[in-house]
CSV table of C-alpha atoms in Angstrom, one decimal:
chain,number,residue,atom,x,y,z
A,1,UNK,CA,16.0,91.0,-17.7
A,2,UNK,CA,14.6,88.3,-16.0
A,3,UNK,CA,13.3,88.7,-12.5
A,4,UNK,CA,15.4,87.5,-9.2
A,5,UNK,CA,13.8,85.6,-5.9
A,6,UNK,CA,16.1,87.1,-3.5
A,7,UNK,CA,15.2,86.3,0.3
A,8,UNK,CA,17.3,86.8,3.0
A,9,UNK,CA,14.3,85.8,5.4
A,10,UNK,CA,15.6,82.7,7.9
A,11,UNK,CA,14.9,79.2,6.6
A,12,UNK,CA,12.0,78.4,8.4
A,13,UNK,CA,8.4,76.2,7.7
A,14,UNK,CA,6.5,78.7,6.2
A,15,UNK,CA,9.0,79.8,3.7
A,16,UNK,CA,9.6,75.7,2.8
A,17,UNK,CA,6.2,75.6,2.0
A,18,UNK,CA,6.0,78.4,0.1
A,19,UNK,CA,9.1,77.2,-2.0
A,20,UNK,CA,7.9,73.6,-2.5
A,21,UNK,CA,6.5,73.0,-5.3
A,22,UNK,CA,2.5,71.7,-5.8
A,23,UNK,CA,3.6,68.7,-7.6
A,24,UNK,CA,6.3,67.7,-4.7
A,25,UNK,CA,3.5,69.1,-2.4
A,26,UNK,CA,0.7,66.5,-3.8
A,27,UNK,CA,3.6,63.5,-4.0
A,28,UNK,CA,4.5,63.9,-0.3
A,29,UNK,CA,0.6,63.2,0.8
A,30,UNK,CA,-0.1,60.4,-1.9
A,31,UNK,CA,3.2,58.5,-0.3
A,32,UNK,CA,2.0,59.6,3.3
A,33,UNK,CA,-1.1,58.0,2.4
A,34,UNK,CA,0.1,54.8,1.3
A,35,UNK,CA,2.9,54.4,4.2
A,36,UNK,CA,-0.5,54.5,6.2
A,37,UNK,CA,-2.4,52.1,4.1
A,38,UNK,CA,0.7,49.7,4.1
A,39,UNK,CA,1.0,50.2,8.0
A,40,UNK,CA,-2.7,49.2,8.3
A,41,UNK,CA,-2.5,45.9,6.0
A,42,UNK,CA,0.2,45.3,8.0
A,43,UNK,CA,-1.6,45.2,11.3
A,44,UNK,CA,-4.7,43.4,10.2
A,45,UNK,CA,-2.3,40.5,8.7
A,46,UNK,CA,-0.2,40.5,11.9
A,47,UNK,CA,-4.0,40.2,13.8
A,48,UNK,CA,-4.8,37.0,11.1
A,49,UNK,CA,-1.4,35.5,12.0
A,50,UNK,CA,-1.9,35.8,15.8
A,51,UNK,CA,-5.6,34.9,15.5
A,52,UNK,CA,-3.9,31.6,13.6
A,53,UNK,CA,-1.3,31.2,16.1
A,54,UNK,CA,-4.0,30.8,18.7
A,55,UNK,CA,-6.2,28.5,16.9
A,56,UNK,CA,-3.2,26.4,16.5
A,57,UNK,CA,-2.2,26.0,19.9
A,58,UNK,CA,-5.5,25.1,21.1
A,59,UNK,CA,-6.2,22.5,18.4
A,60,UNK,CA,-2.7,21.3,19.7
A,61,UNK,CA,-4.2,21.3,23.3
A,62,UNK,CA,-7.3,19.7,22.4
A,63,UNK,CA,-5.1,16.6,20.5
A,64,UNK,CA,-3.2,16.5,23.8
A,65,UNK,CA,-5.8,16.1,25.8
A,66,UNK,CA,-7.6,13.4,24.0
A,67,UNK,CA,-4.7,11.4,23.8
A,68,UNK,CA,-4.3,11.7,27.2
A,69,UNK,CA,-8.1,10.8,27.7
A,70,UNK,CA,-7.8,7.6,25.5
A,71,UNK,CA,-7.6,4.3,27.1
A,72,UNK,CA,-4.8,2.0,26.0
A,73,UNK,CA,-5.6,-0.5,23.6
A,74,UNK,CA,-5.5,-4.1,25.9
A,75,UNK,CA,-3.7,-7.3,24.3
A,76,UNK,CA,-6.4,-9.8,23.1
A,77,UNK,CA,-5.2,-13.4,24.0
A,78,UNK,CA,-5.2,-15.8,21.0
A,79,UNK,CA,-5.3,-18.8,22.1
A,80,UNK,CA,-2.9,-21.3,20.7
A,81,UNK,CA,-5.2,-23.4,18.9
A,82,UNK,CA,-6.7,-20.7,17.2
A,83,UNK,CA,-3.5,-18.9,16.3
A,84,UNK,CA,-2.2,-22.6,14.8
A,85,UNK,CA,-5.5,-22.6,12.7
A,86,UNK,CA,-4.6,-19.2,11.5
A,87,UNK,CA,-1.8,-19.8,10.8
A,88,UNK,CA,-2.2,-23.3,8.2
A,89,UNK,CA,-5.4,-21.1,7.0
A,90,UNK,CA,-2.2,-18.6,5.8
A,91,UNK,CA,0.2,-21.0,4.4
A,92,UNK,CA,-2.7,-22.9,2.4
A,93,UNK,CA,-3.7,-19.6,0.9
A,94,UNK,CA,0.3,-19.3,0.2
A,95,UNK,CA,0.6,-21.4,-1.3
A,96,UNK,CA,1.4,-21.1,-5.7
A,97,UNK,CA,-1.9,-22.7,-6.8
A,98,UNK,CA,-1.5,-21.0,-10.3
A,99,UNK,CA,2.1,-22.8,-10.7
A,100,UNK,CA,1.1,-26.6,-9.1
A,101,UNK,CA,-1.7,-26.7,-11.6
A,102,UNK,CA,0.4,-25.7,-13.9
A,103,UNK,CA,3.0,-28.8,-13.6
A,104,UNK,CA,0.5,-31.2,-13.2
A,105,UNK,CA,-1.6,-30.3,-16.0
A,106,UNK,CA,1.9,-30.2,-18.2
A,107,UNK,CA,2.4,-33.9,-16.6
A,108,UNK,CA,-0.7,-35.4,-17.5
A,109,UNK,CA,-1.1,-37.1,-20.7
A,110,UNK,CA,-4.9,-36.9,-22.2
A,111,UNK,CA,-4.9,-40.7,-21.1
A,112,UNK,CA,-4.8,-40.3,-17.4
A,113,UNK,CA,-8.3,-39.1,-16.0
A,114,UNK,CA,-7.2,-36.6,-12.9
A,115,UNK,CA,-9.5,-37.2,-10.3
A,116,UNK,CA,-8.5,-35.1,-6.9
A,117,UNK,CA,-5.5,-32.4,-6.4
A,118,UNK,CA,-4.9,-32.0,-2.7
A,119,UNK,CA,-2.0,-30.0,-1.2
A,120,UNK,CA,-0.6,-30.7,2.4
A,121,UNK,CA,1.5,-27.7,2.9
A,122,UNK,CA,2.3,-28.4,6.5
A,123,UNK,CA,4.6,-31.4,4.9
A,124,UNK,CA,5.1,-29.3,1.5
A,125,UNK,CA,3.3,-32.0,-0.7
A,126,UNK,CA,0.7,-32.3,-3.0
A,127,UNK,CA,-1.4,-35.8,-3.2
A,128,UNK,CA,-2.8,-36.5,-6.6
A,129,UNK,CA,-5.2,-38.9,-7.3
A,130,UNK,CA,-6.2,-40.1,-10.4
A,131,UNK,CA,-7.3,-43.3,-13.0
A,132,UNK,CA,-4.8,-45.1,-15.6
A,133,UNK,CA,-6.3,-47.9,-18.4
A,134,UNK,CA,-3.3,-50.3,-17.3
A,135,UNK,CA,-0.1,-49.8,-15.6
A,136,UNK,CA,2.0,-48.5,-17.9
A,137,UNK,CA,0.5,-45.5,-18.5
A,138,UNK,CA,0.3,-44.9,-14.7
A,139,UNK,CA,4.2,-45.3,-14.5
A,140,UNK,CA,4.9,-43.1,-17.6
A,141,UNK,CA,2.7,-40.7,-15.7
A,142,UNK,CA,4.6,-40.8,-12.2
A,143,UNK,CA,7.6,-40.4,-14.8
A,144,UNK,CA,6.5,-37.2,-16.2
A,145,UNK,CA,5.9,-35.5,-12.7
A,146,UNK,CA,9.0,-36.5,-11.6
A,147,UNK,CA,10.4,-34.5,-14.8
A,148,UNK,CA,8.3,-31.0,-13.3
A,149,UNK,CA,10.7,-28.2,-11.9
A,150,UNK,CA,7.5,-27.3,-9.7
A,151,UNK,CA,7.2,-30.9,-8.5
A,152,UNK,CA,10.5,-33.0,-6.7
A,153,UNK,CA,9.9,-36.2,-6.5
A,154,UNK,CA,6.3,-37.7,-7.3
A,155,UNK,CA,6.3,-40.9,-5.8
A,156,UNK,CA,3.4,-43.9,-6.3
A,157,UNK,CA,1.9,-44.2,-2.8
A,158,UNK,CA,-0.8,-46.8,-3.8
A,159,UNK,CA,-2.9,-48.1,-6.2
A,160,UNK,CA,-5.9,-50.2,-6.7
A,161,UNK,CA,-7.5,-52.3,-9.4
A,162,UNK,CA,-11.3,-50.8,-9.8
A,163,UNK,CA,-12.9,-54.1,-10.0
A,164,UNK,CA,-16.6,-52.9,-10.1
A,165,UNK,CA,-16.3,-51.2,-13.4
A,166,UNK,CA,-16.5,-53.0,-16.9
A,167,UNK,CA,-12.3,-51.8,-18.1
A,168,UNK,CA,-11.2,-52.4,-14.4
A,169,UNK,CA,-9.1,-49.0,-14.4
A,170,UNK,CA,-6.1,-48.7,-11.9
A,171,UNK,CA,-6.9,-45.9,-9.6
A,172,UNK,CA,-3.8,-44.7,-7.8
A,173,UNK,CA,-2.3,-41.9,-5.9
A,174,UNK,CA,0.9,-39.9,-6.0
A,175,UNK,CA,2.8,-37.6,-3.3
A,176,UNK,CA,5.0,-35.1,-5.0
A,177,UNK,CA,6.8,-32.3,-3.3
A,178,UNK,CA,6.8,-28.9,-4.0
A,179,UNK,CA,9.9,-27.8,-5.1
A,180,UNK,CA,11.0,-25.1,-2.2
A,181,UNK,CA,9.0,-26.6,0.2
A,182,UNK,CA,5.8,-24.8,2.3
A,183,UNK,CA,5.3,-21.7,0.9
């Protein structure tokens, strides 16, 4: 027959502890112990986040302050001839150098001799000067620029005879547009 735990004692601490188990014993402290551990992490990362917190309000505070310290920036004057010079500087530097010589070098046969290319982009034009043998072949050239999309309009300005050289070439310059206008 097996043996019987009978106890009519009152429930009290002493007989709970004699009636709990070692291994419920030893589980109670090792979760004891890590409630603590968890409570202490706890604290130290709360302590980071307020030692944070305080670093960031006074970073805060120091911005403030030096933008409160900071002198405002004054407006510089440009005078208007200055800001006029800036400004041509800016649309010559606008303007599409890549496609004008582009047109003029598809316009210009092998026997025209191209002597200057010179834009004036405050009127949107570009002034071409250059040699012919006779005067056909500086007409059929005028012609051809015409024909550019880059280029409206290339009009003869003048021209001249070069008498001081042996095949008395006609030197002559043309005005063409640039199709748009100033850049």
């Amino acid at each position: 027959m097996r043996r019987q735990s009978i106890n009519f004692a009152p429930a009290s601490y002493t007989r709970l502890k004699q009636e709990t188990p070692a291994a419920a014993k030893l589980l109670g402290i090792i979760g004891l112990g890590l409630c603590l551990a968890a409570a202490l992490e706890a604290r130290n990362r709360l302590d980071r986040l307020a030692a944070l917190d305080r670093a960031v309000a006074q970073a805060e505070g120091d911005l403030a302050a030096r933008a409160r310290g900071r002198a405002p920036v004054a407006d510089i004057p440009i005078p208007e001839a200055q800001a006029t010079a800036v400004n041509a500087a800016v649309r010559q530097l606008n303007l599409p150098w890549r496609g004008v010589l582009d047109a003029v070098e598809a316009g210009t046969p092998k026997t025209i001799a191209l002597l200057a290319l010179e834009p004036d982009v405050r009127r949107g034009l570009v002034r071409i000067e250059a040699e012919a043998a006779d005067g056909e072949a500086m007409l059929a050239y005028v012609k051809q620029l015409k024909q550019q999309p880059l280029l409206a309009g290339a009009v003869l300005v003048k021209h001249r005879a070069e008498e001081s050289q042996a095949r008395r070439p006609l030197r002559f310059q043309i005005e063409a547009g640039l199709a748009g206008g100033t850049p």
